[in-house]
PDB file of C-alpha atoms in Angstrom:
ATOM      1  CA  MET P  23      23.254  -5.469   7.284  1.00 46.00           C
ATOM      2  CA  SER P  24      22.106  -8.765   5.831  1.00 51.00           C
ATOM      3  CA  THR P  25      24.160 -10.160   2.949  1.00 58.00           C
ATOM      4  CA  SER P  26      21.728 -12.950   2.042  1.00 79.00           C
ATOM      5  CA  THR P  27      19.862 -13.309  -1.244  1.00 92.00           C
ATOM      6  CA  PRO P  28      17.139 -10.645  -1.679  1.00 96.00           C
ATOM      7  CA  ILE P  29      13.636 -11.761  -0.810  1.00 98.00           C
ATOM      8  CA  LEU P  30      11.995  -8.788  -2.571  1.00 98.00           C
ATOM      9  CA  GLN P  31      13.277  -6.906  -5.609  1.00 98.00           C
ATOM     10  CA  ALA P  32      12.127  -4.119  -7.898  1.00 98.00           C
ATOM     11  CA  GLN P  33      13.947  -4.200 -11.231  1.00 98.00           C
ATOM     12  CA  GLY P  34      13.705  -1.239 -13.608  1.00 98.00           C
ATOM     13  CA  VAL P  35      10.247  -0.306 -12.317  1.00 98.00           C
ATOM     14  CA  GLY P  36       8.510   2.526 -14.152  1.00 98.00           C
ATOM     15  CA  VAL P  37       5.026   3.980 -13.610  1.00 98.00           C
ATOM     16  CA  ARG P  38       3.377   6.723 -15.665  1.00 96.00           C
ATOM     17  CA  PHE P  39       0.357   8.834 -14.816  1.00 94.00           C
ATOM     18  CA  GLY P  40      -0.495  10.396 -18.169  1.00 91.00           C
ATOM     19  CA  GLY P  41       2.614  12.309 -19.155  1.00 88.00           C
ATOM     20  CA  VAL P  42       4.108  12.219 -15.672  1.00 92.00           C
ATOM     21  CA  ARG P  43       6.652   9.550 -14.748  1.00 94.00           C
ATOM     22  CA  ALA P  44       5.977   8.734 -11.104  1.00 96.00           C
ATOM     23  CA  LEU P  45       8.705   6.060 -11.129  1.00 98.00           C
ATOM     24  CA  ASP P  46      11.544   5.885 -13.615  1.00 97.00           C
ATOM     25  CA  GLY P  47      13.755   2.786 -13.696  1.00 97.00           C
ATOM     26  CA  VAL P  48      13.715   2.106  -9.962  1.00 98.00           C
ATOM     27  CA  ASP P  49      15.851  -0.765  -8.678  1.00 98.00           C
ATOM     28  CA  LEU P  50      15.562  -1.917  -5.083  1.00 98.00           C
ATOM     29  CA  ALA P  51      16.537  -5.098  -3.225  1.00 97.00           C
ATOM     30  CA  LEU P  52      15.389  -6.094   0.274  1.00 98.00           C
ATOM     31  CA  ARG P  53      16.939  -8.969   2.216  1.00 97.00           C
ATOM     32  CA  PRO P  54      15.672 -11.125   5.100  1.00 97.00           C
ATOM     33  CA  GLY P  55      16.367  -9.555   8.484  1.00 97.00           C
ATOM     34  CA  GLU P  56      17.021  -6.118   6.977  1.00 97.00           C
ATOM     35  CA  VAL P  57      15.337  -2.847   7.932  1.00 98.00           C
ATOM     36  CA  CYS P  58      15.549  -0.430   5.002  1.00 98.00           C
ATOM     37  CA  GLY P  59      14.209   3.113   4.877  1.00 97.00           C
ATOM     38  CA  LEU P  60      12.693   4.777   1.812  1.00 97.00           C
ATOM     39  CA  ILE P  61      12.723   8.563   1.994  1.00 94.00           C
ATOM     40  CA  GLY P  62      12.285  11.501  -0.334  1.00 92.00           C
ATOM     41  CA  PRO P  63      10.314  14.717  -0.792  1.00 90.00           C
ATOM     42  CA  ASN P  64       6.566  14.691  -1.378  1.00 89.00           C
ATOM     43  CA  GLY P  65       5.830  13.421  -4.868  1.00 90.00           C
ATOM     44  CA  ALA P  66       9.066  11.439  -5.086  1.00 93.00           C
ATOM     45  CA  GLY P  67       7.185   8.208  -5.817  1.00 95.00           C
ATOM     46  CA  LYS P  68       7.453   6.418  -2.463  1.00 96.00           C
ATOM     47  CA  THR P  69       3.805   5.394  -2.123  1.00 95.00           C
ATOM     48  CA  THR P  70       3.620   4.486  -5.805  1.00 97.00           C
ATOM     49  CA  LEU P  71       6.561   2.131  -5.307  1.00 98.00           C
ATOM     50  CA  PHE P  72       4.793   0.585  -2.299  1.00 97.00           C
ATOM     51  CA  ASP P  73       1.702   0.095  -4.465  1.00 98.00           C
ATOM     52  CA  VAL P  74       3.791  -1.709  -7.087  1.00 98.00           C
ATOM     53  CA  LEU P  75       5.609  -3.889  -4.555  1.00 98.00           C
ATOM     54  CA  SER P  76       2.391  -4.903  -2.802  1.00 97.00           C
ATOM     55  CA  GLY P  77       0.493  -5.605  -6.032  1.00 97.00           C
ATOM     56  CA  ILE P  78      -2.024  -2.763  -5.874  1.00 96.00           C
ATOM     57  CA  ARG P  79      -0.602  -1.268  -9.068  1.00 97.00           C
ATOM     58  CA  ARG P  80       1.118  -2.927 -12.005  1.00 97.00           C
ATOM     59  CA  PRO P  81       4.139  -1.092 -13.331  1.00 98.00           C
ATOM     60  CA  ASP P  82       4.299   0.123 -16.898  1.00 97.00           C
ATOM     61  CA  GLU P  83       7.885  -1.097 -17.061  1.00 97.00           C
ATOM     62  CA  GLY P  84      10.087  -3.444 -15.089  1.00 98.00           C
ATOM     63  CA  ARG P  85       9.166  -6.232 -12.728  1.00 98.00           C
ATOM     64  CA  VAL P  86       8.858  -7.282  -9.085  1.00 98.00           C
ATOM     65  CA  LEU P  87      10.490 -10.457  -7.780  1.00 98.00           C
ATOM     66  CA  LEU P  88       9.575 -12.331  -4.602  1.00 97.00           C
ATOM     67  CA  ASP P  89      11.979 -15.128  -3.667  1.00 95.00           C
ATOM     68  CA  GLY P  90      13.497 -14.733  -7.125  1.00 95.00           C
ATOM     69  CA  SER P  91      10.197 -15.391  -8.933  1.00 96.00           C
ATOM     70  CA  ASP P  92       8.449 -12.790 -11.084  1.00 98.00           C
ATOM     71  CA  VAL P  93       5.271 -11.723  -9.229  1.00 98.00           C
ATOM     72  CA  THR P  94       4.595  -8.541 -11.220  1.00 98.00           C
ATOM     73  CA  ARG P  95       1.155  -9.746 -12.268  1.00 96.00           C
ATOM     74  CA  ARG P  96       0.288 -11.420  -8.975  1.00 97.00           C
ATOM     75  CA  SER P  97      -2.503  -9.947  -6.843  1.00 96.00           C
ATOM     76  CA  PRO P  98      -2.077  -8.400  -3.378  1.00 95.00           C
ATOM     77  CA  VAL P  99      -3.852 -11.426  -1.874  1.00 93.00           C
ATOM     78  CA  TRP P 100      -1.461 -13.836  -3.578  1.00 95.00           C
ATOM     79  CA  ARG P 101       1.485 -11.859  -2.246  1.00 96.00           C
ATOM     80  CA  ALA P 102      -0.033 -11.802   1.229  1.00 94.00           C
ATOM     81  CA  ARG P 103      -0.434 -15.572   1.144  1.00 92.00           C
ATOM     82  CA  HIS P 104       3.276 -15.772   0.408  1.00 94.00           C
ATOM     83  CA  GLY P 105       4.249 -13.636   3.385  1.00 94.00           C
ATOM     84  CA  MET P 106       3.971  -9.983   2.317  1.00 96.00           C
ATOM     85  CA  ARG P 107       2.198  -7.490   4.584  1.00 96.00           C
ATOM     86  CA  ARG P 108       1.600  -3.761   4.223  1.00 96.00           C
ATOM     87  CA  THR P 109       0.290  -0.877   6.306  1.00 95.00           C
ATOM     88  CA  PHE P 110      -1.099   2.403   4.930  1.00 92.00           C
ATOM     89  CA  GLN P 111      -0.775   6.068   5.826  1.00 89.00           C
ATOM     90  CA  ARG P 112      -4.447   6.186   6.695  1.00 88.00           C
ATOM     91  CA  GLN P 113      -5.317   4.133   9.760  1.00 85.00           C
ATOM     92  CA  GLN P 114      -8.008   1.560   9.055  1.00 86.00           C
ATOM     93  CA  PRO P 115      -8.799  -0.358  12.255  1.00 89.00           C
ATOM     94  CA  PHE P 116     -12.036  -2.219  12.813  1.00 92.00           C
ATOM     95  CA  GLY P 117     -13.213   0.470  15.200  1.00 93.00           C
ATOM     96  CA  GLN P 118     -16.150  -1.414  16.721  1.00 94.00           C
ATOM     97  CA  LEU P 119     -14.014  -4.432  17.616  1.00 95.00           C
ATOM     98  CA  THR P 120     -11.630  -4.651  20.533  1.00 96.00           C
ATOM     99  CA  VAL P 121      -7.906  -4.375  19.997  1.00 97.00           C
ATOM    100  CA  ALA P 122      -7.520  -8.111  20.627  1.00 96.00           C
ATOM    101  CA  ASP P 123     -10.277  -8.991  18.161  1.00 95.00           C
ATOM    102  CA  ASN P 124      -8.611  -6.813  15.529  1.00 95.00           C
ATOM    103  CA  LEU P 125      -5.654  -9.190  15.729  1.00 95.00           C
ATOM    104  CA  VAL P 126      -7.901 -12.239  15.505  1.00 93.00           C
ATOM    105  CA  VAL P 127      -9.516 -10.778  12.383  1.00 91.00           C
ATOM    106  CA  ALA P 128      -6.062 -10.156  10.920  1.00 91.00           C
ATOM    107  CA  GLN P 129      -5.504 -13.922  10.915  1.00 90.00           C
ATOM    108  CA  GLU P 130      -8.987 -14.858   9.672  1.00 82.00           C
ATOM    109  CA  TRP P 131      -8.271 -14.116   6.023  1.00 73.00           C
ATOM    110  CA  ARG P 132      -6.640 -17.532   5.587  1.00 65.00           C
ATOM    111  CA  GLY P 133     -10.058 -19.080   6.090  1.00 53.00           C
ATOM    112  CA  GLY P 134     -10.941 -22.378   7.660  1.00 44.00           C
ATOM    113  CA  GLY P 135     -14.718 -22.340   7.612  1.00 39.00           C
ATOM    114  CA  GLY P 136     -17.380 -21.376  10.102  1.00 38.00           C
ATOM    115  CA  GLY P 137     -17.278 -17.632   9.608  1.00 40.00           C
ATOM    116  CA  LEU P 138     -15.880 -14.836  11.730  1.00 41.00           C
ATOM    117  CA  ALA P 139     -19.050 -13.675  13.443  1.00 38.00           C
ATOM    118  CA  ALA P 140     -19.427 -16.840  15.520  1.00 41.00           C
ATOM    119  CA  ASP P 141     -15.983 -16.324  17.032  1.00 44.00           C
ATOM    120  CA  LEU P 142     -16.521 -12.721  18.021  1.00 46.00           C
ATOM    121  CA  VAL P 143     -19.914 -13.204  19.699  1.00 42.00           C
ATOM    122  CA  GLY P 144     -18.708 -16.229  21.641  1.00 47.00           C
ATOM    123  CA  ALA P 145     -20.736 -18.904  19.845  1.00 46.00           C
ATOM    124  CA  PRO P 146     -19.573 -22.499  20.375  1.00 47.00           C
ATOM    125  CA  THR P 147     -16.808 -23.573  18.037  1.00 48.00           C
ATOM    126  CA  ARG P 148     -14.763 -26.721  17.595  1.00 45.00           C
ATOM    127  CA  ARG P 149     -12.222 -25.236  15.242  1.00 60.00           C
ATOM    128  CA  PRO P 150      -8.748 -26.176  16.528  1.00 64.00           C
ATOM    129  CA  TYR P 151      -7.083 -23.148  14.969  1.00 70.00           C
ATOM    130  CA  GLU P 152      -9.208 -20.735  17.049  1.00 81.00           C
ATOM    131  CA  ARG P 153      -7.036 -21.181  20.143  1.00 86.00           C
ATOM    132  CA  ALA P 154      -3.899 -20.759  18.054  1.00 88.00           C
ATOM    133  CA  ARG P 155      -5.191 -17.462  16.669  1.00 90.00           C
ATOM    134  CA  ARG P 156      -6.045 -16.188  20.148  1.00 91.00           C
ATOM    135  CA  ASP P 157      -2.629 -17.247  21.458  1.00 93.00           C
ATOM    136  CA  ARG P 158      -0.870 -15.499  18.581  1.00 93.00           C
ATOM    137  CA  ALA P 159      -2.935 -12.362  19.211  1.00 95.00           C
ATOM    138  CA  ALA P 160      -1.808 -12.383  22.845  1.00 96.00           C
ATOM    139  CA  GLU P 161       1.843 -12.714  21.779  1.00 95.00           C
ATOM    140  CA  VAL P 162       1.593  -9.760  19.410  1.00 96.00           C
ATOM    141  CA  LEU P 163      -0.260  -7.638  21.959  1.00 97.00           C
ATOM    142  CA  ALA P 164       2.637  -8.176  24.356  1.00 96.00           C
ATOM    143  CA  LEU P 165       5.242  -7.520  21.662  1.00 96.00           C
ATOM    144  CA  CYS P 166       3.616  -4.215  20.709  1.00 97.00           C
ATOM    145  CA  GLY P 167       2.854  -3.070  24.255  1.00 96.00           C
ATOM    146  CA  LEU P 168      -0.907  -3.204  23.721  1.00 97.00           C
ATOM    147  CA  GLY P 169      -1.812  -5.688  26.442  1.00 96.00           C
ATOM    148  CA  ALA P 170      -3.305  -3.003  28.706  1.00 96.00           C
ATOM    149  CA  VAL P 171      -5.775  -1.950  25.995  1.00 97.00           C
ATOM    150  CA  ALA P 172      -6.554  -5.416  24.628  1.00 97.00           C
ATOM    151  CA  GLU P 173     -10.251  -5.143  25.507  1.00 97.00           C
ATOM    152  CA  SER P 174     -10.619  -1.486  24.496  1.00 96.00           C
ATOM    153  CA  TYR P 175     -12.453  -0.645  21.317  1.00 97.00           C
ATOM    154  CA  ALA P 176     -10.018   0.198  18.543  1.00 96.00           C
ATOM    155  CA  ALA P 177     -11.916   3.394  17.674  1.00 95.00           C
ATOM    156  CA  ALA P 178     -11.136   4.785  21.138  1.00 95.00           C
ATOM    157  CA  LEU P 179      -7.349   4.518  20.848  1.00 96.00           C
ATOM    158  CA  PRO P 180      -5.206   7.670  20.690  1.00 95.00           C
ATOM    159  CA  VAL P 181      -3.167   8.155  17.534  1.00 94.00           C
ATOM    160  CA  GLY P 182       0.063   6.613  18.783  1.00 94.00           C
ATOM    161  CA  ARG P 183      -1.524   3.404  19.975  1.00 95.00           C
ATOM    162  CA  ALA P 184      -3.690   3.224  16.884  1.00 96.00           C
ATOM    163  CA  ARG P 185      -0.489   3.318  14.815  1.00 96.00           C
ATOM    164  CA  MET P 186       0.942   0.504  16.892  1.00 97.00           C
ATOM    165  CA  LEU P 187      -2.263  -1.462  16.364  1.00 97.00           C
ATOM    166  CA  GLU P 188      -1.761  -1.111  12.602  1.00 96.00           C
ATOM    167  CA  LEU P 189       1.659  -2.696  12.981  1.00 97.00           C
ATOM    168  CA  ALA P 190       0.274  -5.393  15.273  1.00 97.00           C
ATOM    169  CA  ARG P 191      -2.391  -6.335  12.742  1.00 95.00           C
ATOM    170  CA  ALA P 192       0.230  -6.536   9.992  1.00 95.00           C
ATOM    171  CA  VAL P 193       2.352  -8.997  11.969  1.00 95.00           C
ATOM    172  CA  ALA P 194      -0.444 -11.007  13.611  1.00 94.00           C
ATOM    173  CA  ASP P 195      -0.030 -13.555  10.834  1.00 92.00           C
ATOM    174  CA  PRO P 196       3.805 -13.663  10.795  1.00 92.00           C
ATOM    175  CA  PRO P 197       5.192 -11.838   7.748  1.00 95.00           C
ATOM    176  CA  ARG P 198       8.303 -12.494   5.724  1.00 96.00           C
ATOM    177  CA  VAL P 199       8.201  -9.035   4.100  1.00 98.00           C
ATOM    178  CA  LEU P 200       6.720  -5.998   5.839  1.00 98.00           C
ATOM    179  CA  LEU P 201       6.015  -2.683   4.078  1.00 98.00           C
ATOM    180  CA  LEU P 202       5.330   0.123   6.556  1.00 97.00           C
ATOM    181  CA  ASP P 203       3.906   3.407   5.239  1.00 96.00           C
ATOM    182  CA  GLU P 204       4.431   6.287   7.707  1.00 95.00           C
ATOM    183  CA  PRO P 205       4.364   4.008  10.794  1.00 96.00           C
ATOM    184  CA  ALA P 206       5.562   6.702  13.222  1.00 95.00           C
ATOM    185  CA  SER P 207       3.200   9.468  12.043  1.00 93.00           C
ATOM    186  CA  GLY P 208       1.527  11.139  15.019  1.00 91.00           C
ATOM    187  CA  MET P 209       3.583   9.241  17.591  1.00 94.00           C
ATOM    188  CA  THR P 210       5.329  10.789  20.564  1.00 94.00           C
ATOM    189  CA  ALA P 211       9.073  10.332  21.023  1.00 93.00           C
ATOM    190  CA  ASP P 212       8.490   7.502  23.520  1.00 95.00           C
ATOM    191  CA  GLU P 213       6.023   5.786  21.184  1.00 95.00           C
ATOM    192  CA  SER P 214       8.466   6.075  18.281  1.00 95.00           C
ATOM    193  CA  ARG P 215      11.170   4.421  20.376  1.00 95.00           C
ATOM    194  CA  ALA P 216       8.789   1.585  21.241  1.00 96.00           C
ATOM    195  CA  LEU P 217       7.922   1.198  17.553  1.00 97.00           C
ATOM    196  CA  SER P 218      11.613   1.113  16.663  1.00 97.00           C
ATOM    197  CA  ALA P 219      12.223  -1.660  19.194  1.00 97.00           C
ATOM    198  CA  VAL P 220       9.404  -3.784  17.759  1.00 97.00           C
ATOM    199  CA  VAL P 221      10.587  -3.349  14.166  1.00 97.00           C
ATOM    200  CA  LEU P 222      14.181  -4.224  15.054  1.00 97.00           C
ATOM    201  CA  ARG P 223      13.040  -7.280  16.997  1.00 96.00           C
ATOM    202  CA  LEU P 224      10.933  -8.530  14.093  1.00 96.00           C
ATOM    203  CA  ALA P 225      13.943  -8.237  11.811  1.00 97.00           C
ATOM    204  CA  ALA P 226      16.517  -9.704  14.180  1.00 96.00           C
ATOM    205  CA  GLU P 227      14.508 -12.513  15.773  1.00 93.00           C
ATOM    206  CA  GLU P 228      12.032 -13.482  13.061  1.00 92.00           C
ATOM    207  CA  GLY P 229      14.117 -12.632   9.990  1.00 95.00           C
ATOM    208  CA  CYS P 230      11.429 -10.312   8.652  1.00 97.00           C
ATOM    209  CA  ALA P 231      12.502  -7.991   5.828  1.00 98.00           C
ATOM    210  CA  VAL P 232      11.201  -4.484   6.545  1.00 98.00           C
ATOM    211  CA  LEU P 233      10.880  -1.582   4.121  1.00 98.00           C
ATOM    212  CA  LEU P 234       9.500   1.618   5.603  1.00 97.00           C
ATOM    213  CA  VAL P 235       8.492   5.020   4.298  1.00 96.00           C
ATOM    214  CA  GLU P 236       8.694   7.711   6.936  1.00 93.00           C
ATOM    215  CA  HIS P 237       8.972  11.514   6.957  1.00 90.00           C
ATOM    216  CA  ASN P 238      10.526  11.430  10.429  1.00 90.00           C
ATOM    217  CA  VAL P 239      14.115  11.328   9.208  1.00 90.00           C
ATOM    218  CA  SER P 240      15.548  10.890  12.702  1.00 91.00           C
ATOM    219  CA  PHE P 241      13.432   7.756  13.155  1.00 94.00           C
ATOM    220  CA  VAL P 242      14.616   6.371   9.811  1.00 95.00           C
ATOM    221  CA  MET P 243      18.265   7.018  10.572  1.00 94.00           C
ATOM    222  CA  GLU P 244      17.986   5.321  13.964  1.00 94.00           C
ATOM    223  CA  VAL P 245      16.102   2.176  12.942  1.00 97.00           C
ATOM    224  CA  CYS P 246      17.364   1.486   9.411  1.00 97.00           C
ATOM    225  CA  ALA P 247      20.649  -0.138   8.437  1.00 96.00           C
ATOM    226  CA  ARG P 248      20.227   1.100   4.867  1.00 97.00           C
ATOM    227  CA  VAL P 249      18.387   4.057   3.371  1.00 97.00           C
ATOM    228  CA  VAL P 250      17.189   4.568  -0.215  1.00 97.00           C
ATOM    229  CA  VAL P 251      16.373   8.106  -1.349  1.00 95.00           C
ATOM    230  CA  LEU P 252      13.855   8.744  -4.138  1.00 95.00           C
ATOM    231  CA  ASP P 253      13.563  12.032  -5.966  1.00 93.00           C
ATOM    232  CA  LEU P 254      11.334  12.669  -8.988  1.00 93.00           C
ATOM    233  CA  GLY P 255      10.706   8.944  -9.355  1.00 95.00           C
ATOM    234  CA  ARG P 256      14.372   7.929  -9.466  1.00 96.00           C
ATOM    235  CA  VAL P 257      16.799   6.545  -6.903  1.00 96.00           C
ATOM    236  CA  LEU P 258      18.910   9.533  -5.949  1.00 95.00           C
ATOM    237  CA  ALA P 259      21.124   7.811  -3.382  1.00 95.00           C
ATOM    238  CA  GLU P 260      21.459   4.613  -1.374  1.00 96.00           C
ATOM    239  CA  GLY P 261      23.642   3.611   1.541  1.00 96.00           C
ATOM    240  CA  THR P 262      24.014   3.594   5.293  1.00 97.00           C
ATOM    241  CA  PRO P 263      22.358   6.402   7.256  1.00 95.00           C
ATOM    242  CA  ALA P 264      25.747   8.114   7.627  1.00 95.00           C
ATOM    243  CA  GLU P 265      26.438   7.881   3.901  1.00 96.00           C
ATOM    244  CA  VAL P 266      23.014   9.243   2.984  1.00 94.00           C
ATOM    245  CA  ARG P 267      23.302  12.137   5.450  1.00 91.00           C
ATOM    246  CA  ALA P 268      26.670  13.065   3.964  1.00 92.00           C
ATOM    247  CA  ASP P 269      25.478  12.961   0.340  1.00 93.00           C
ATOM    248  CA  ALA P 270      25.355  16.498  -1.026  1.00 91.00           C
ATOM    249  CA  ARG P 271      22.605  15.622  -3.508  1.00 89.00           C
ATOM    250  CA  VAL P 272      20.394  14.323  -0.722  1.00 90.00           C
ATOM    251  CA  ARG P 273      21.039  17.335   1.465  1.00 85.00           C
ATOM    252  CA  GLU P 274      20.038  19.625  -1.382  1.00 83.00           C
ATOM    253  CA  ALA P 275      16.974  17.700  -2.530  1.00 75.00           C
ATOM    254  CA  TYR P 276      15.514  16.566   0.766  1.00 72.00           C
ATOM    255  CA  LEU P 277      17.435  16.844   4.030  1.00 63.00           C
ATOM    256  CA  GLY P 278      18.461  20.471   3.633  1.00 60.00           C
ATOM    257  CA  THR P 279      21.896  21.963   4.063  1.00 53.00           C
ATOM    258  CA  GLY P 280      21.280  22.613   7.765  1.00 45.00           C
ATOM    259  CA  VAL P 281      20.939  18.939   8.684  1.00 43.00           C
ATOM    260  CA  THR P 282      23.733  17.650  10.858  1.00 40.00           C
ATOM    261  CA  ASN P 283      24.968  14.169  11.684  1.00 37.00           C
TER     262      ASN P 283
END
């Protein structure tokens, strides 16, 4: 587990929906090179916390720090420009583009002039960064095992590969912080293992800090060095996978008494 200074922090975060407290004083710290899991029963506040961390929702209380600076009022685009990426439960590929072009588009948001359409229809271009974007797309395709379907339309991908494409798009422009929402949903066991290998490589080799929400508890326990458990908007427990599995409160609230190590 990384012992470096946190790159992303939630401090005393609270969110209310009318009279319901979706988050209540949540503290969380994520460090470079760390893979941390966020689990809990439905309605625990996991997605709401992701929304706060990524800038989609402002908290009613508390703050979010990125590199030690308060970014609570910063937009999602500002956070993305400073290295934060996020995926969503619902897959949102550009279905009428190829898999490779989805990764080119994922890097286009930084701009540079000339427009996207000219690139994708093969119009002449003198932009020097075009080759760099294509080269990066090829690297990520190889990393995520998508090279064989690079020229397939994204809409035609089966669920498992579509999930991997979501991850590939999130890391096409190299992230410093990666928030993954249900990344293994719909994947086979082999696909989940491939996903795990990619996530661990991003953390170990590129120093990316990864926070993931996932209902597949086995996946979380295998890939994460640390696990945070939310229940009713509060942090119920935090620790290594072994510590969380052994916590009686967690077993009662989420894992169930029949779960074994």
